[in-house]
Every structure is written in structure tokens, then in C-alpha cells.
XYZ file of C-alpha atoms in Angstrom:
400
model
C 167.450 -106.428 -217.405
C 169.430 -109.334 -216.742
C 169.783 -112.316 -218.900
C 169.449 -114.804 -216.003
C 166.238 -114.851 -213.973
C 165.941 -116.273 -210.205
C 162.642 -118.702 -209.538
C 161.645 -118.370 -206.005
C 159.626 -120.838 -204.911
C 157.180 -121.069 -201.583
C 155.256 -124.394 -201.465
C 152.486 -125.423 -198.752
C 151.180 -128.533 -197.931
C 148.436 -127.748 -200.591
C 150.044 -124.314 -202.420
C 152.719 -123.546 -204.157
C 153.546 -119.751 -204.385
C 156.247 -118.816 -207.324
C 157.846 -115.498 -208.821
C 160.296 -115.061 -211.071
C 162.425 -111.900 -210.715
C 165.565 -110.200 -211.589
C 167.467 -110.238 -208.813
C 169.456 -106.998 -210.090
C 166.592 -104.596 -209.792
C 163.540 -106.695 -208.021
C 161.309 -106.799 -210.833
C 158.961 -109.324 -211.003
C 158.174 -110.671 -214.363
C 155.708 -113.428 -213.432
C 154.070 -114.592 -210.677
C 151.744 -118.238 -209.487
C 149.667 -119.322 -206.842
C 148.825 -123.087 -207.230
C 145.703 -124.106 -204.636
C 144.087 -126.656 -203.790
C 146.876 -129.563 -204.407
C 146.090 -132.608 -204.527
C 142.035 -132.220 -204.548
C 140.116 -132.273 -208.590
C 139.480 -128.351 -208.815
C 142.841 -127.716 -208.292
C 144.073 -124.403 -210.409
C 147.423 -121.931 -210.666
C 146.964 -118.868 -211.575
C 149.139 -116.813 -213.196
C 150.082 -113.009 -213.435
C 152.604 -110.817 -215.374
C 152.151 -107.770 -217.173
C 149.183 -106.534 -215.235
C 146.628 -109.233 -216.377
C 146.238 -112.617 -214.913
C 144.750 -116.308 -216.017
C 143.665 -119.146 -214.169
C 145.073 -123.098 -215.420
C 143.329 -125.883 -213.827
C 145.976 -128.484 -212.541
C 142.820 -131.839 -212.488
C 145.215 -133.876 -214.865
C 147.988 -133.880 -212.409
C 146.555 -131.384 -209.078
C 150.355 -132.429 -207.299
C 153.071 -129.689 -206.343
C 154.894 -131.609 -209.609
C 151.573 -130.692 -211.711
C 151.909 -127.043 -210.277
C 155.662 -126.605 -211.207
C 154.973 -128.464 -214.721
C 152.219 -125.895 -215.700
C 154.731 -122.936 -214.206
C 157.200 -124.235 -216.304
C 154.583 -124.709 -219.735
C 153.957 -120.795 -218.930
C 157.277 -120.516 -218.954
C 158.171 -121.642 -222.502
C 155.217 -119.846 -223.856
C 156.883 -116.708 -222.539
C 160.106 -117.069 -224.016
C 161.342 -117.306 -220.140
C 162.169 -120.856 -219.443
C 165.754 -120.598 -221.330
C 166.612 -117.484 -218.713
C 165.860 -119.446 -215.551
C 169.772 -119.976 -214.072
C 168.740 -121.082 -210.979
C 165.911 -121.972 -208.091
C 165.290 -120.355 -204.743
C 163.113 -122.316 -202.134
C 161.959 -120.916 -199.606
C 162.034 -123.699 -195.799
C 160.589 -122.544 -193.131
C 162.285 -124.298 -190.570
C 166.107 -125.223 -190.682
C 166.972 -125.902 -186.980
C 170.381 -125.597 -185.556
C 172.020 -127.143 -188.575
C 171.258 -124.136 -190.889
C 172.667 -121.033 -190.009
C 172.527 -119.487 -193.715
C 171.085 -120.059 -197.445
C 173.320 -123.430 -198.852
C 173.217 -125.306 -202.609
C 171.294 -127.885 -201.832
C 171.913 -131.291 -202.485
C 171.331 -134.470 -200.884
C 172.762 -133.672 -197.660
C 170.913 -130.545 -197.317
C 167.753 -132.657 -198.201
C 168.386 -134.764 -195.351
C 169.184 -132.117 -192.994
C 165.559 -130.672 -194.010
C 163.932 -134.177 -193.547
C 165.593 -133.767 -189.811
C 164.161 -130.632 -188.688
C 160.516 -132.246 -189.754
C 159.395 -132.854 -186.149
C 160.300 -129.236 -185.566
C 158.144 -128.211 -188.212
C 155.654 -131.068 -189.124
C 153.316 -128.994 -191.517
C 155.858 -127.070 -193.579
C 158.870 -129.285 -194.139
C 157.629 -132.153 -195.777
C 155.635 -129.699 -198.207
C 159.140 -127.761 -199.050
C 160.540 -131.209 -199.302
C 157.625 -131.915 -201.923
C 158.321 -128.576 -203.582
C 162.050 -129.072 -204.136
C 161.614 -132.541 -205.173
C 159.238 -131.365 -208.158
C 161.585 -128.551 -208.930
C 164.411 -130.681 -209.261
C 163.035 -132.729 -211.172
C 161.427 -130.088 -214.058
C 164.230 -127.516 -213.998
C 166.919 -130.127 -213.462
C 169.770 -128.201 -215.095
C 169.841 -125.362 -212.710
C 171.381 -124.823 -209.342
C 168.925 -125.113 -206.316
C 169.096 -122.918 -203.189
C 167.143 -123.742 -200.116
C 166.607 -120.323 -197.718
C 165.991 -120.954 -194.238
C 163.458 -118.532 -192.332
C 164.976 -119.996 -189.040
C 168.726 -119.350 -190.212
C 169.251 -115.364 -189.562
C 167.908 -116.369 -185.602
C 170.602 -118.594 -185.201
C 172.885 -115.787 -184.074
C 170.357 -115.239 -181.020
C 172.727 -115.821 -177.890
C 171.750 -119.007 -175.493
C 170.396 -116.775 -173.032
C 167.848 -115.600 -175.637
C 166.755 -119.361 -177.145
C 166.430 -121.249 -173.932
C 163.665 -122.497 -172.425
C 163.598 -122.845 -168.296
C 162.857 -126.706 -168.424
C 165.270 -129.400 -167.897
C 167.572 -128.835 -170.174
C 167.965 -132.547 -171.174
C 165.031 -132.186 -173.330
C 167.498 -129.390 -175.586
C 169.886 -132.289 -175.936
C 167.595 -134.880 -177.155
C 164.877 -132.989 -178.692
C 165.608 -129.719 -179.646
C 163.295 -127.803 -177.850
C 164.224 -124.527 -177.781
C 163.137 -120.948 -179.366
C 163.851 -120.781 -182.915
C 161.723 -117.778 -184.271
C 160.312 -116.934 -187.643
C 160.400 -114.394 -190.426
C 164.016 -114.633 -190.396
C 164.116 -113.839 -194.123
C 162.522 -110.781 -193.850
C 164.280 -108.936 -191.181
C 167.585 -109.839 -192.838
C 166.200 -107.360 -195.390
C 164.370 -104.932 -193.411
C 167.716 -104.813 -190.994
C 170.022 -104.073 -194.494
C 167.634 -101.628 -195.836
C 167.058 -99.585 -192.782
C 170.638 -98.911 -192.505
C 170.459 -97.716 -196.069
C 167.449 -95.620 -195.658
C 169.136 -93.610 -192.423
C 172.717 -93.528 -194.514
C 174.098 -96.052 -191.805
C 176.316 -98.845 -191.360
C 174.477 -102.096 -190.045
C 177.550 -102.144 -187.411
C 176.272 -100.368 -184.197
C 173.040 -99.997 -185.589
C 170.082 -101.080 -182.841
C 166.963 -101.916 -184.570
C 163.597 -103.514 -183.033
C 162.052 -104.868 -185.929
C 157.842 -105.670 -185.969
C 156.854 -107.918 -188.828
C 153.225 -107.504 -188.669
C 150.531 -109.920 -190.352
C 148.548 -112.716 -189.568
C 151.279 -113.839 -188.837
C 153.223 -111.414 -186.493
C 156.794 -111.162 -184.746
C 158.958 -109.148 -183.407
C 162.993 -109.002 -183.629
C 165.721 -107.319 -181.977
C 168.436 -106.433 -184.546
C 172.262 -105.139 -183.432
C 174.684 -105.077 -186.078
C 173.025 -106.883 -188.331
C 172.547 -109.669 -186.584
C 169.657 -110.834 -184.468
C 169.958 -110.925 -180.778
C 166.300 -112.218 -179.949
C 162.982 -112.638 -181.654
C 159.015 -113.311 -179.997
C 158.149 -116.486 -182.243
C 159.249 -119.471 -180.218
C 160.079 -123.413 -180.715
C 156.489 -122.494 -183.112
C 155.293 -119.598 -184.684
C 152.423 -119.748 -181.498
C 154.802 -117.970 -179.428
C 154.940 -114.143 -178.716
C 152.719 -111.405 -180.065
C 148.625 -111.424 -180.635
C 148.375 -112.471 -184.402
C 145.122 -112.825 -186.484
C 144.349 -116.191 -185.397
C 146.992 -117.089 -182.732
C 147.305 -116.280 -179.409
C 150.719 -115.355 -178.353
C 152.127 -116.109 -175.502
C 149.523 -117.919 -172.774
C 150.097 -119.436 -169.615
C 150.607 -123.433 -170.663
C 148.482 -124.556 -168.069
C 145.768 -123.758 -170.348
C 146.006 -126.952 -171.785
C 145.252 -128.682 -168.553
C 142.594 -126.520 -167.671
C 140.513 -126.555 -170.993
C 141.025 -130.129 -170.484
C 139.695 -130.470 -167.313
C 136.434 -128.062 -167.354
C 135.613 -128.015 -171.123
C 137.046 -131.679 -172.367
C 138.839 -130.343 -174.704
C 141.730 -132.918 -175.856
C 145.442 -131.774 -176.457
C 144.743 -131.008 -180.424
C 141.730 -129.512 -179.460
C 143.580 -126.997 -177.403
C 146.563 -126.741 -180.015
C 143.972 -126.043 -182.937
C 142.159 -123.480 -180.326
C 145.666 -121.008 -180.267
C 146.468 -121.571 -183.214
C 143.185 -120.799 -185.390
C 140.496 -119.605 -183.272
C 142.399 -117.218 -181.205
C 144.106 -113.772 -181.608
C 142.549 -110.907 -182.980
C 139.524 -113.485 -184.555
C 138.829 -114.775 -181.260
C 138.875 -111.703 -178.796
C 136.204 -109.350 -181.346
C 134.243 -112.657 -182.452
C 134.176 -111.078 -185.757
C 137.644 -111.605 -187.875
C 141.428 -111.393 -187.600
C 141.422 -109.477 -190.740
C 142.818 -105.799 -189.238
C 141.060 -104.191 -191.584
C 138.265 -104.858 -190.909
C 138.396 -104.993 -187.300
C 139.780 -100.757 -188.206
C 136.260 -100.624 -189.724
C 134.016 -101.964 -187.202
C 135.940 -100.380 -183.997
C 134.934 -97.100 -185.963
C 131.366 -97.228 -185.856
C 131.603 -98.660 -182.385
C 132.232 -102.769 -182.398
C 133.737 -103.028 -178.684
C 134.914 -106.500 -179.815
C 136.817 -105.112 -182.391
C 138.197 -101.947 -180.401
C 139.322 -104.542 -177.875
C 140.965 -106.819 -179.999
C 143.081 -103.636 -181.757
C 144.107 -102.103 -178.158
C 145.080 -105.685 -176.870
C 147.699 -106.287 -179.988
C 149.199 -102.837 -180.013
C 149.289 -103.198 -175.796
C 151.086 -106.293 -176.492
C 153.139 -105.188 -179.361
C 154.165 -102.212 -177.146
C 155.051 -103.845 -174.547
C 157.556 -106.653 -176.738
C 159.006 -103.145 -177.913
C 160.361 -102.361 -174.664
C 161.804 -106.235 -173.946
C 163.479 -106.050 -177.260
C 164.952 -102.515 -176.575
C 167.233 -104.919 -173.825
C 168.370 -107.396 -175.875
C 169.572 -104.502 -178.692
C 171.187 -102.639 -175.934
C 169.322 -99.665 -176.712
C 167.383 -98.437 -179.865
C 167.986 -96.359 -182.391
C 164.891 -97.069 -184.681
C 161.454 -98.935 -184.058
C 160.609 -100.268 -187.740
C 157.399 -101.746 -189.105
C 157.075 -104.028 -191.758
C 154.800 -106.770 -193.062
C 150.931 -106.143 -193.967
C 149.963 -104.670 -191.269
C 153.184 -103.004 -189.835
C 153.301 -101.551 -193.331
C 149.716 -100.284 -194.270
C 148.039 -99.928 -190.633
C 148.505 -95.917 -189.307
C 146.584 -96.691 -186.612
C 147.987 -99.470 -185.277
C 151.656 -97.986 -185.534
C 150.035 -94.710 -184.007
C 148.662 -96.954 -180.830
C 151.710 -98.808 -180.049
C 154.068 -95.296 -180.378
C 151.169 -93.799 -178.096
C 152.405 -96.313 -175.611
C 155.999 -96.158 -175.754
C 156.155 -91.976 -175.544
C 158.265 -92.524 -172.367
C 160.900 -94.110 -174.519
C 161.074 -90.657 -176.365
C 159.288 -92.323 -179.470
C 156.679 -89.828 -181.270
C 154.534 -89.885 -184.598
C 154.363 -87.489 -186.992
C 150.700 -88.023 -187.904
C 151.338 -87.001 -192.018
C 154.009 -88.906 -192.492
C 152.445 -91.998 -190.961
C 149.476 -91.847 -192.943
C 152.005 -91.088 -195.854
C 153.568 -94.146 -195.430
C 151.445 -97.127 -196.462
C 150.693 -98.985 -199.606
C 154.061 -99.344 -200.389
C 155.365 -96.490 -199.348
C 157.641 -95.968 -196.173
C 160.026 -93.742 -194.698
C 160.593 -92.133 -191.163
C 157.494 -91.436 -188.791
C 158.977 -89.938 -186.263
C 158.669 -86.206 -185.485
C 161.192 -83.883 -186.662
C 164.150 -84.038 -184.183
C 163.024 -86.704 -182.047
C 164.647 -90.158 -180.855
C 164.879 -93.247 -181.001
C 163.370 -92.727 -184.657
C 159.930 -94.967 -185.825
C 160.017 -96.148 -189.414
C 158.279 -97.860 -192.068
C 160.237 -100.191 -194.268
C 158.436 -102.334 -196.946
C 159.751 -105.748 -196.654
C 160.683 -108.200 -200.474
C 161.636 -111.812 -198.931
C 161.278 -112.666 -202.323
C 164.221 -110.246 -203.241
C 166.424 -111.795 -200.453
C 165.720 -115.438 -201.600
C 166.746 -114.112 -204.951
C 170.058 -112.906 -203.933
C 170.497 -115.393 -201.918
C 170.155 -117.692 -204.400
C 171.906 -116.107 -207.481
C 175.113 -115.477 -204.956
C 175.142 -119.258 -204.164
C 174.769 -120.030 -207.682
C 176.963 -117.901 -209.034
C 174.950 -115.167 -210.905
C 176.164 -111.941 -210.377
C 174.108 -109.910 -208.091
């Protein structure tokens, strides 16, 4: 084990997520979830070692109170001494971040920047690094973008076809998501088939409530689903992908539905909760569709259609494909839904060995493929929390 342990931290607008691991080998030695910041009955809860316990944060229920009670655990573990350095996890770094950086006041700024870009989870990492600092304030602190590893996407992949004045003064552009995790599904791939990155064509599906898809050549990512917002792109538990924008002038018009009406529509009412009318938990939706819940049957074929389909796009902006991976919740634990979107893509010469798919979930992955057959489909856990680690200790000079 090593003497120096990485903090990763993930903070929300009222959440703050934490782990602290050894970035040699992965292992996770403690974990948080803070909820509920900033109302009384906020609480963290802790686990390590197989057993968990809850803290309530009502003296102080801020992302500082959070970190201060992560850090009291901490010292009663023996752990706070080990800490050498911080990993925070931003979800949106623009054009100005194109990898993991030290941050310092600069950086801050440059974060503060890309705020209208992402105007629910900046200003919470901003919170969350500002309480860090301020608690473990004699350790190096590493911001990791999820944007960053998209910045490689050529122009032809991240622009919009509108005026392109409103790139110059706004931004507005595709960005994508996830970035994190494909840079360590893409690396551990290549390991898995005994393969350099270089010349290596991946399409990558990050699968959860949150889902996206990624093209992946060399190592580097040549175009990705999510969009100028994570509303962009595939059918997701409560979003709804892509959708003609007129939609917002026709809900307007026949159902007087305001603009943030419409926005909170896509965005939490939609996807796979709002075509079965019953959740956008895939799970359950596997359930129902089994004893016969057409909502629920429809909502399943219309993601994997989907997903299929974004398959196929992302095979042309590879140039070509080697191996269709799955990763994330769903992409990592769902047979059926890999099984689905293979069934659709057989005239690409993808094919599913049906024991090794159901082999591969819970943690487990591996090839899927039939014996012999190409492009290959795989399953590859994904640990952003391992990246941000390395990430981190690299930049802060911990051997890796």
C-alpha cells in the first residue's frame, strides 16, 4: 500500500461525493456521500471496511461542513496524515482546458469562466474546491475536467450549423461529457486486447442515466453524442436526446408551456421515464417489459434503436471499428440491452456470444463477441475515480 493517499472529490450543488484511494492499485479505503447541503437534516455518510455510518452535518449542513466531517473521519482513522494531495472532479472546462492542471488561482478563474456553459455544476465544484482548500490546505489540488479529453474532437465534429458568430462570442459549440471515463475505458481496452492505443478504433457507450457515446482513434477522441449540454445525443433515463428544437416553439404555442418549462420537460421528464410512464430506472423497465408493460418494452427498444444507430455514425468518425465497448451502469450490467443494440448492428459483422454476455456484468467484463468474429463487442468496467487519482498524484508529484 502506498504511504500517500489521493482524495477525489465530486461536489453537487447540494452533494459532495468523496473517496480516498491508492492510486497504485485502486483500492478504496473510504468513501462519503454528503446530501442534502445546505437544508437542517443534512447528513454524510461514510463507508470503509464493509460497514457504513451516517454523521448529520445540522451544525454546519455547507460543502465546508461536509469536507470538515470527511476530514474529522479522517483523523479518527489514522488517514488524514497520508492525504498528499486532492483530486476534484469539474464537469465542464470549455476550450481553455484541454487536460487535468494544479490548480491555483488562475485555474479558479478559468472555472468561474466556463460557468455560463455549465450553470448548475461549476459554481458547486467552485464551492467544493474552495472548502477543500481551505481544510486540507497543505496539499496540492488537481482540478479534472470531464470536457478536457473532447477537446481533441476535430472542428468538423464540435460545430454547430448556426452563424458561426455566436462560436466567437459565446461559445456555443459541442463539448460532450464523460470525458473522464472514456480516457480510461480507451487505455484499458487496449490493455485487455494486448494493443497499442495507436491505430486502435474504439466506439465507446457510457451507459447510465446519464448516457453517451464516443468515438475513440488512437487514444484520442474524434467525436462524442453529448452536445453544448449533456441533453444532446442518446435516450437517457430522464433526457431526451436529440429532438427537433422547434419543440420549444411548439409546446409553447399549443400547450403554454414557457422556455424552462420546456428545458425542465427534456431534461427530467423525458427519456426512458417519459416514453413507459413508469421509471427511467432500466431495471426496472427489464422487469416490467417481461411480464408484458408495452410502455416499458417501448422505452427499451427505442434506446437500444437509438444507441444502435449512434454506433454506426461513430464507426465514421473512428474510420472504422475494431471494438464496440460498453461501460457505465447500464452498458456494464444490462445483457439485454447490449444483446438489442448488437441485434441491430449484425450487418456490421458484430455478434454476441450469449454466455459471455451474461458473464459479464456486476463487475465483471471481457469480450462478447463470438469466437472469431469482427469488429469485437466488449465490456469494460469503467473507475473515473482511478483516473482522477492518477491524474492527480502525476500532477502532484506522487509516484504513480
Amino acid at each position: 500500500m502506498s504511504q500517500q493517499l489521493i482524495l477525489v472529490l465530486n461536489c453537487g450543488s447540494s452533494s459532495v461525493k468523496g473517496a480516498v484511494l491508492d492510486n497504485h492499485n485502486g483500492e478504496v479505503l473510504l468513501s462519503c456521500l454528503a446530501e442534502k447541503i445546505n437544508l437542517p437534516d443534512a447528513v454524510i455518510t461514510f463507508k470503509a471496511d464493509g460497514g457504513k455510518r451516517s454523521v448529520s452535518l445540522a451544525d454546519d449542513p455547507t460543502h465546508t461542513g461536509a469536507v470538515a466531517a470527511l476530514m474529522a473521519e479522517l483523523k479518527d482513522r489514522g488517514l488524514d496524515g497520508r492525504i498528499g494531495a486532492v483530486g476534484h472532479r469539474v464537469v465542464h472546462g470549455g476550450e481553455r482546458f484541454k487536460a487535468s492542471c494544479l490548480i491555483d488561482d488562475e485555474v479558479i478563474a478559468g472555472i468561474e469562466a466556463c460557468i455560463m456553459l455549465a450553470p448548475l455544476h461549476n459554481p458547486a465544484h467552485l464551492l467544493g474546491i474552495r472548502a477543500a482548500q481551505s481544510i486540507f490546505n497543505q496539499v496540492p489540488h488537481v482540478a479534472v475536467f470531464d470536457t478536457a479529453f473532447h477537446q481533441s474532437m476535430p472542428e468538423h465534429a464540435y460545430t454547430y450549423a448556426v452563424p458561426r458568430a455566436l462560436y466567437r462570442d459565446y461559445g456555443l459549440r459541442r463539448y460532450g461529457a464523460h470525458g473522464t471515463s472514456y480516457r480510461f475505458v480507451a487505455a484499458e481496452a487496449a490493455r485487455q486486447l494486448g494493443r497499442s492505443e495507436q491505430g486502435l478504433r474504439l466506439v465507446i457507450a457510457h451507459l447510465g442515466n446519464g448516457a453517451s457515446i464516443a468515438a475513440v482513434r488512437d487514444g484520442r477522441s474524434c467525436d462524442t453524442s453529448m452536445g453544448l449540454t449533456p441533453l444532446e445525443g442518446l435516450v437517457m433515463g430522464t433526457r431526451s436526446g436529440d429532438i427537433d428544437p422547434s419543440v420549444f416553439l411548439f409546446l409553447n404555442e399549443n400547450a403554454g408551456m414557457d422556455m424552462a418549462a420546456v428545458t425542465d420537460l427534456l431534461n427530467k421528464k423525458s427519456g426512458l421515464l417519459g416514453i413507459s410512464e413508469l421509471s427511467n430506472d432500466c431495471r426496472t423497465l427489464e422487469q416490467e417489459a417481461a411480464k408484458g408493460h408495452e410502455g416499458a418494452k417501448l422505452a427499451l427498444e427505442i434506446f437500444a434503436y437509438r444507441l444502435a444507430k449512434y454506433v454506426a455514425g461513430m464507426s465514421v468518425a473512428a474510420g472504422g471499428l475494431d471494438a464496440l465497448v460498453f461501460t457505465g451502469g447500464i452498458g456494464e450490467n444490462s445483457d439485454q440491452i447490449r444483446a438489442k443494440v448488437i441485434g441491430y448492428l449484425g450487418f456490421m459483422g458484430l455478434t454476441v456470444d450469449e454466455e459471455a454476455n451474461l458473464a459479464a456484468r456486476f463487475g465483471q467484463g471481457g469480450i462478447i463477441s463470438q469466437s472469431g468474429s469482427a469488429p469485437l463487442a466488449m465490456v469494460v468496467p469503467t473507475n473515473e475515480e482511478l483516473m482522477i487519482a492518477q491524474d492527480t498524484a502525476q500532477l502532484a508529484g506522487i509516484a504513480v
